[in-house]
Each structure stands twice: as C-alpha cells, then as structure tokens.
C-alpha cells in the first residue's frame, strides 16, 4: 500500500478505534477490538495479535489470522527482540532475521510494537505479519504506537 494511502487509512482507523475502545474498561475487550479492526481494515495485514508476558513467557493472546504459536521461545525472534530492546521493530524480510520464529511460512515481513502500561512497563507486544515483503514502514510504526495508547488503562 502506498504511504499516503496508509496515512489516510490509519487516520480513519484511529478515529474509529478512539470511539470503540471507550465503550469498555476491560483490557482484553479493548485489545480484541483493536486487533479486529486493524486486521480487517488494513489490507496488508496477514496475522494481527498480541503476545503477552505471562510468568516470564511470551504467550499468545487475542489475535486474528491463522493459528498462532502458543508460546514463543524466550529471547528468540522478532517479538522478543522488540520486547528486550523496548522499541518497535520493522522487519522487511523475516527470513533474514536471525532467530526468526516461523509460526506460518507464508509470513514475509513483520512489525512488532511493545505494549506498555501507564507506568511504562512492557506487558507484551502487538505483532503483525504480512505475506508481502517490506510491507511495513515508519508510517505503520507511528500509527500503531499511537493506537496502542488508546487501550492503556
């Protein structure tokens, strides 16, 4: 998707989510709403979901797309890298990423955004895969970081 089209789409999605997430004070419901809207409104998203830290493990949470890896091997792959670096990671070609965990071989690029609470503690990550190589950019990163701010309780 062209960058200017992404900007417009994300702007509309953000406005929609800003209204929808206010309807619940339940973290799980807000996360599920974000995942559903993103997955169905962004054409280049193949798998969209959260992995959350649970007793030191990164465990799948709400998602849309093909069956996910249930638990990600500690300190391996893009999700753990984003968590450990405390920053959003954009990977143009996951097959070139050292230690990439292939939950679905059809995924070719990925973006992972840390999900924090009000105190700044990372609770997990928003993980999005695409079948397209180089599907994600700074536009995706900026909007997804902004969208995650909507669901912090």
Coordinates of N, CA and C in Angstrom, one line a residue:
X1 N 0.8 -1.2 0.0 CA 0.0 0.0 0.0 C 0.9 1.2 0.0
X2 N 0.5 2.2 -0.8 CA 1.3 3.5 -0.9 C 1.2 4.2 0.5
X3 N 2.3 4.9 0.8 CA 2.4 5.5 2.1 C 1.3 6.6 2.4
X4 N 0.9 7.4 1.4 CA -0.1 8.4 1.6 C -1.5 7.7 1.8
X5 N -1.7 6.6 1.1 CA -2.9 5.8 1.4 C -3.0 5.2 2.7
X6 N -1.8 4.7 3.2 CA -1.7 4.2 4.5 C -2.1 5.2 5.6
X7 N -1.5 6.4 5.4 CA -1.8 7.5 6.3 C -3.3 7.8 6.5
X8 N -3.9 7.9 5.3 CA -5.4 8.1 5.3 C -6.1 7.0 6.0
X9 N -5.8 5.8 5.7 CA -6.5 4.6 6.2 C -6.2 4.5 7.7
X10 N -5.0 4.7 8.2 CA -4.7 4.7 9.6 C -5.5 5.8 10.3
X11 N -5.6 7.0 9.7 CA -6.3 8.1 10.4 C -7.8 7.7 10.6
X12 N -8.4 7.1 9.6 CA -9.8 6.7 9.7 C -9.9 5.6 10.8
X13 N -9.0 4.6 10.8 CA -9.0 3.5 11.7 C -8.8 4.1 13.2
X14 N -7.9 5.0 13.3 CA -7.7 5.6 14.6 C -8.9 6.2 15.2
X15 N -9.6 7.0 14.3 CA -10.8 7.7 14.7 C -11.9 6.7 15.1
X16 N -12.0 5.6 14.4 CA -13.0 4.6 14.7 C -12.6 3.9 16.0
X17 N -11.4 3.6 16.2 CA -11.0 2.9 17.5 C -11.1 3.8 18.7
X18 N -10.8 5.1 18.5 CA -11.0 6.0 19.6 C -12.4 6.0 20.2
X19 N -13.4 5.8 19.4 CA -14.8 5.7 19.8 C -15.0 4.4 20.4
X20 N -14.6 3.3 19.7 CA -15.0 2.0 20.1 C -14.4 1.6 21.5
X21 N -13.1 1.8 21.7 CA -12.4 1.4 22.9 C -13.0 2.0 24.2
X22 N -13.5 3.2 24.0 CA -14.1 3.9 25.2 C -15.3 3.2 25.8
X23 N -15.9 2.3 25.0 CA -17.1 1.6 25.4 C -16.8 0.5 26.5
X24 N -15.5 0.2 26.7 CA -15.2 -0.8 27.7 C -14.0 -0.4 28.5
X25 N -14.0 -0.8 29.8 CA -12.9 -0.6 30.7 C -12.2 -1.9 30.9
X26 N -12.4 -2.9 30.0 CA -11.8 -4.2 30.1 C -10.6 -4.2 29.1
X27 N -9.4 -4.5 29.6 CA -8.2 -4.5 28.8 C -8.4 -5.5 27.6
X28 N -8.8 -6.7 27.9 CA -9.0 -7.7 26.9 C -9.9 -7.3 25.8
X29 N -11.0 -6.7 26.2 CA -12.0 -6.3 25.2 C -11.4 -5.2 24.3
X30 N -10.7 -4.3 24.9 CA -10.0 -3.2 24.1 C -9.0 -3.8 23.1
X31 N -8.2 -4.7 23.6 CA -7.2 -5.4 22.8 C -7.9 -6.1 21.6
X32 N -8.9 -6.9 21.9 CA -9.6 -7.6 20.9 C -10.2 -6.7 19.8
X33 N -10.7 -5.6 20.2 CA -11.3 -4.6 19.3 C -10.2 -4.0 18.4
X34 N -9.1 -3.7 19.0 CA -8.0 -3.1 18.2 C -7.6 -4.2 17.1
X35 N -7.4 -5.4 17.6 CA -6.9 -6.5 16.6 C -7.9 -6.7 15.5
X36 N -9.2 -6.7 15.9 CA -10.2 -7.0 14.8 C -10.3 -5.9 13.8
X37 N -10.3 -4.6 14.3 CA -10.4 -3.5 13.4 C -9.2 -3.4 12.5
X38 N -8.0 -3.5 13.1 CA -6.8 -3.5 12.3 C -6.7 -4.6 11.2
X39 N -7.0 -5.8 11.7 CA -6.9 -6.9 10.8 C -7.8 -6.8 9.6
X40 N -9.0 -6.3 9.8 CA -10.0 -6.2 8.7 C -9.9 -4.9 7.9
X41 N -9.2 -3.9 8.4 CA -9.2 -2.6 7.7 C -7.9 -2.4 7.0
X42 N -6.8 -3.1 7.4 CA -5.5 -2.9 6.7 C -5.2 -4.1 5.8
X43 N -5.2 -3.8 4.5 CA -5.2 -4.9 3.5 C -3.9 -5.7 3.6
X44 N -2.8 -5.1 4.1 CA -1.5 -5.8 4.1 C -1.3 -6.6 5.3
X45 N -2.2 -6.7 6.2 CA -2.1 -7.5 7.5 C -2.5 -8.9 7.2
X46 N -1.7 -9.9 7.5 CA -2.0 -11.3 7.4 C -2.3 -11.9 8.7
X47 N -1.5 -11.6 9.8 CA -1.8 -12.1 11.1 C -1.6 -10.8 12.0
X48 N -2.6 -10.7 12.9 CA -2.6 -9.5 13.8 C -3.0 -9.9 15.2
X49 N -2.1 -9.7 16.2 CA -2.4 -10.1 17.5 C -1.4 -9.7 18.6
X50 N -1.7 -10.0 19.8 CA -0.9 -9.7 20.9 C -0.2 -10.9 21.5
X51 N 1.0 -10.8 21.9 CA 1.7 -11.8 22.7 C 1.9 -11.0 24.0
X52 N 1.6 -11.6 25.1 CA 1.7 -11.0 26.4 C 2.7 -11.8 27.3
X53 N 3.3 -11.1 28.2 CA 4.2 -11.8 29.1 C 3.4 -12.4 30.3
X54 N 3.6 -13.7 30.5 CA 2.9 -14.4 31.5 C 3.8 -15.3 32.2
X55 N 4.2 -15.0 33.4 CA 5.1 -15.8 34.2 C 6.4 -16.0 33.5
X56 N 6.9 -14.9 32.8 CA 8.2 -15.0 32.1 C 8.2 -15.5 30.7
X57 N 7.0 -16.0 30.3 CA 6.8 -16.5 28.9 C 6.0 -15.5 28.1
X58 N 6.3 -15.5 26.8 CA 5.6 -14.7 25.9 C 4.5 -15.6 25.2
X59 N 3.3 -15.4 25.6 CA 2.1 -16.3 25.3 C 1.1 -15.5 24.4
X60 N 0.6 -16.3 23.4 CA -0.3 -15.7 22.5 C -1.6 -15.2 23.3
X61 N -2.2 -14.1 22.9 CA -3.4 -13.6 23.5 C -4.4 -13.4 22.3
X62 N -5.1 -12.3 22.4 CA -6.1 -12.1 21.3 C -5.4 -11.9 20.0
X63 N -6.0 -12.6 18.9 CA -5.4 -12.4 17.6 C -6.5 -12.8 16.5
X64 N -6.1 -12.4 15.3 CA -6.9 -12.8 14.1 C -5.9 -13.2 13.0
X65 N -6.3 -14.3 12.4 CA -5.4 -14.8 11.3 C -5.3 -16.3 11.6
X66 N -4.3 -17.0 10.9 CA -4.1 -18.4 11.0 C -3.6 -18.7 12.5
X67 N -3.7 -20.0 12.8 CA -3.3 -20.5 14.1 C -1.9 -20.0 14.5
X68 N -1.8 -19.5 15.7 CA -0.5 -18.9 16.2 C 0.3 -19.9 17.0
X69 N 1.6 -19.5 17.1 CA 2.4 -20.2 18.0 C 1.9 -19.9 19.4
X70 N 1.7 -20.8 20.3 CA 1.2 -20.6 21.6 C 2.1 -19.8 22.5
X71 N 3.4 -20.3 22.6 CA 4.4 -19.7 23.4 C 5.7 -19.5 22.5
X72 N 6.2 -18.3 22.6 CA 7.4 -18.0 21.8 C 8.7 -18.3 22.6
X73 N 9.6 -19.1 22.0 CA 10.9 -19.4 22.7 C 11.5 -18.2 23.2
X74 N 11.9 -18.2 24.5 CA 12.5 -17.0 25.2 C 13.7 -16.5 24.4
X75 N 13.7 -15.1 24.3 CA 14.8 -14.4 23.7 C 15.1 -14.8 22.3
X76 N 14.1 -15.3 21.5 CA 14.3 -15.7 20.1 C 13.2 -15.0 19.3
X77 N 13.6 -14.5 18.1 CA 12.6 -14.0 17.2 C 12.3 -12.5 17.4
X78 N 11.5 -12.0 16.5 CA 11.2 -10.6 16.4 C 10.4 -10.0 17.6
X79 N 9.5 -10.8 18.1 CA 8.7 -10.3 19.3 C 9.6 -10.2 20.5
X80 N 10.4 -11.1 20.8 CA 11.3 -11.0 22.0 C 12.3 -9.9 21.7
X81 N 12.8 -9.7 20.5 CA 13.8 -8.7 20.2 C 13.1 -7.3 20.5
X82 N 11.9 -7.1 20.1 CA 11.2 -5.8 20.3 C 11.0 -5.6 21.8
X83 N 10.6 -6.7 22.5 CA 10.4 -6.6 23.9 C 11.7 -6.2 24.7
X84 N 12.8 -6.9 24.3 CA 14.1 -6.7 25.0 C 14.7 -5.4 24.7
X85 N 14.5 -4.9 23.5 CA 15.0 -3.6 23.1 C 14.1 -2.4 23.5
X86 N 12.9 -2.8 23.9 CA 11.9 -1.8 24.3 C 11.6 -0.8 23.2
X87 N 11.5 -1.3 21.9 CA 11.2 -0.4 20.8 C 10.5 -1.2 19.7
X88 N 9.8 -0.4 18.9 CA 9.1 -1.0 17.7 C 10.2 -1.5 16.7
X89 N 9.9 -2.7 16.2 CA 10.8 -3.3 15.2 C 10.0 -3.5 13.9
X90 N 10.6 -3.1 12.8 CA 10.1 -3.3 11.4 C 11.1 -4.2 10.7
X91 N 10.6 -5.4 10.3 CA 11.4 -6.3 9.6 C 10.9 -6.5 8.2
X92 N 11.7 -6.1 7.2 CA 11.3 -6.2 5.8 C 11.2 -7.6 5.3
X93 N 12.1 -8.5 5.8 CA 12.2 -9.9 5.3 C 12.5 -10.7 6.5
X94 N 11.4 -11.4 7.1 CA 11.6 -12.2 8.3 C 12.5 -13.3 8.1
X95 N 12.7 -13.8 6.9 CA 13.5 -14.9 6.6 C 15.0 -14.6 6.8
X96 N 15.3 -13.3 6.8 CA 16.7 -12.8 7.0 C 16.9 -12.4 8.5
X97 N 15.9 -12.5 9.3 CA 16.0 -12.1 10.7 C 16.6 -13.2 11.5
X98 N 17.8 -13.0 12.2 CA 18.4 -14.1 13.0 C 17.4 -14.6 14.1
X99 N 17.2 -15.9 14.1 CA 16.3 -16.5 15.1 C 14.9 -16.3 14.9
X100 N 14.5 -15.9 13.7 CA 13.0 -15.7 13.4 C 12.3 -17.0 13.7
X101 N 11.1 -16.8 14.4 CA 10.2 -17.9 14.7 C 9.1 -17.9 13.6
X102 N 9.1 -19.0 12.8 CA 8.1 -19.1 11.7 C 6.9 -19.8 12.2
X103 N 5.9 -19.1 12.7 CA 4.6 -19.7 13.0 C 3.8 -20.0 11.8
X104 N 4.0 -19.3 10.7 CA 3.4 -19.5 9.4 C 4.3 -19.2 8.3
X105 N 4.7 -20.1 7.5 CA 5.7 -19.9 6.5 C 5.3 -18.8 5.4
X106 N 4.0 -18.5 5.4 CA 3.5 -17.5 4.4 C 3.9 -16.1 4.8
X107 N 4.3 -15.9 6.1 CA 4.6 -14.5 6.5 C 6.0 -14.1 6.0
X108 N 6.1 -12.9 5.4 CA 7.3 -12.5 4.8 C 7.9 -11.2 5.5
X109 N 7.0 -10.4 6.1 CA 7.5 -9.2 6.8 C 6.7 -9.1 8.1
X110 N 7.2 -8.2 9.0 CA 6.6 -8.2 10.3 C 6.9 -6.8 11.0
X111 N 6.0 -6.4 11.8 CA 6.2 -5.3 12.7 C 5.7 -5.7 14.1
X112 N 6.5 -5.3 15.1 CA 6.2 -5.6 16.5 C 6.3 -4.4 17.3
X113 N 5.3 -4.0 18.0 CA 5.2 -2.8 18.8 C 5.0 -3.2 20.3
X114 N 6.0 -2.8 21.2 CA 5.8 -3.0 22.6 C 4.5 -2.4 23.1
X115 N 3.8 -3.1 24.0 CA 2.6 -2.7 24.6 C 2.9 -2.4 26.1
X116 N 2.7 -1.2 26.5 CA 3.1 -0.8 27.9 C 1.9 -0.4 28.7
X117 N 2.0 -0.4 30.0 CA 1.0 0.1 30.9 C 1.3 1.6 31.2
X118 N 0.5 2.2 32.0 CA 0.7 3.6 32.3 C 2.1 4.0 32.9
X119 N 2.6 3.0 33.6 CA 3.9 3.2 34.3 C 5.1 3.0 33.3
X120 N 4.8 2.5 32.1 CA 5.9 2.3 31.1 C 6.4 0.9 31.1
X121 N 5.8 0.0 31.9 CA 6.3 -1.4 32.0 C 5.7 -2.1 30.7
X122 N 6.5 -2.9 30.1 CA 6.1 -3.6 28.9 C 5.3 -4.8 29.3
X123 N 4.1 -4.9 28.9 CA 3.2 -6.0 29.2 C 3.3 -7.1 28.2
X124 N 3.6 -6.7 27.0 CA 3.6 -7.7 25.8 C 3.9 -6.9 24.6
X125 N 3.5 -7.5 23.4 CA 3.7 -6.8 22.1 C 2.5 -7.0 21.2
X126 N 2.3 -6.0 20.4 CA 1.4 -6.2 19.2 C 2.3 -6.7 18.1
X127 N 1.9 -7.8 17.5 CA 2.7 -8.4 16.5 C 1.8 -8.5 15.2
X128 N 2.3 -8.0 14.1 CA 1.6 -8.0 12.8 C 2.5 -8.6 11.7
X129 N 2.0 -9.6 11.0 CA 2.7 -10.2 9.9 C 2.0 -9.8 8.6
X130 N 2.8 -9.8 7.5 CA 2.3 -9.7 6.2 C 2.9 -10.7 5.2
X131 N 2.1 -11.1 4.2 CA 2.6 -12.0 3.2 C 3.6 -11.3 2.3
X132 N 3.5 -9.9 2.2 CA 4.3 -9.1 1.4 C 5.6 -8.8 2.1
X133 N 6.7 -8.8 1.3 CA 8.0 -8.4 1.8 C 8.0 -6.8 1.9
X134 N 8.6 -6.3 2.9 CA 8.7 -4.9 3.1 C 7.3 -4.2 3.2
X135 N 6.4 -4.8 3.8 CA 5.0 -4.3 3.9 C 4.9 -3.2 4.9
X136 N 5.8 -3.1 5.8 CA 5.7 -2.1 6.9 C 6.7 -1.0 6.8
X137 N 6.4 0.2 7.4 CA 7.3 1.3 7.3 C 7.1 2.1 8.6
X138 N 7.8 3.3 8.6 CA 7.7 4.2 9.7 C 6.2 4.7 9.9
X139 N 5.5 4.7 8.8 CA 4.1 5.1 8.9 C 3.3 4.1 9.8
X140 N 3.5 2.8 9.5 CA 2.8 1.8 10.3 C 3.3 1.9 11.8
X141 N 4.5 2.1 12.0 CA 5.1 2.1 13.3 C 4.5 3.3 14.1
X142 N 4.5 4.5 13.5 CA 3.9 5.6 14.2 C 2.5 5.5 14.6
X143 N 1.7 5.0 13.6 CA 0.2 4.9 13.9 C -0.1 3.8 14.9
X144 N 0.6 2.7 14.7 CA 0.4 1.5 15.7 C 0.8 1.9 17.1
X145 N 1.8 2.7 17.3 CA 2.2 3.1 18.6 C 1.1 4.1 19.2
X146 N 0.6 4.9 18.3 CA -0.5 5.8 18.7 C -1.7 5.1 19.1
X147 N -2.1 4.1 18.3 CA -3.3 3.3 18.5 C -3.2 2.5 19.9
X148 N -2.0 2.0 20.2 CA -1.8 1.3 21.4 C -2.0 2.2 22.6
X149 N -1.8 3.5 22.5 CA -2.0 4.5 23.6 C -3.5 4.5 23.9
X150 N -4.4 4.2 22.9 CA -5.8 4.3 23.2 C -6.3 3.2 24.2
X151 N -5.6 2.1 24.3 CA -6.1 1.0 25.0 C -5.5 0.8 26.4
X152 N -4.6 1.7 26.7 CA -3.9 1.6 28.1 C -5.0 2.0 29.1
X153 N -5.1 1.2 30.1 CA -6.0 1.5 31.3 C -5.2 2.1 32.4

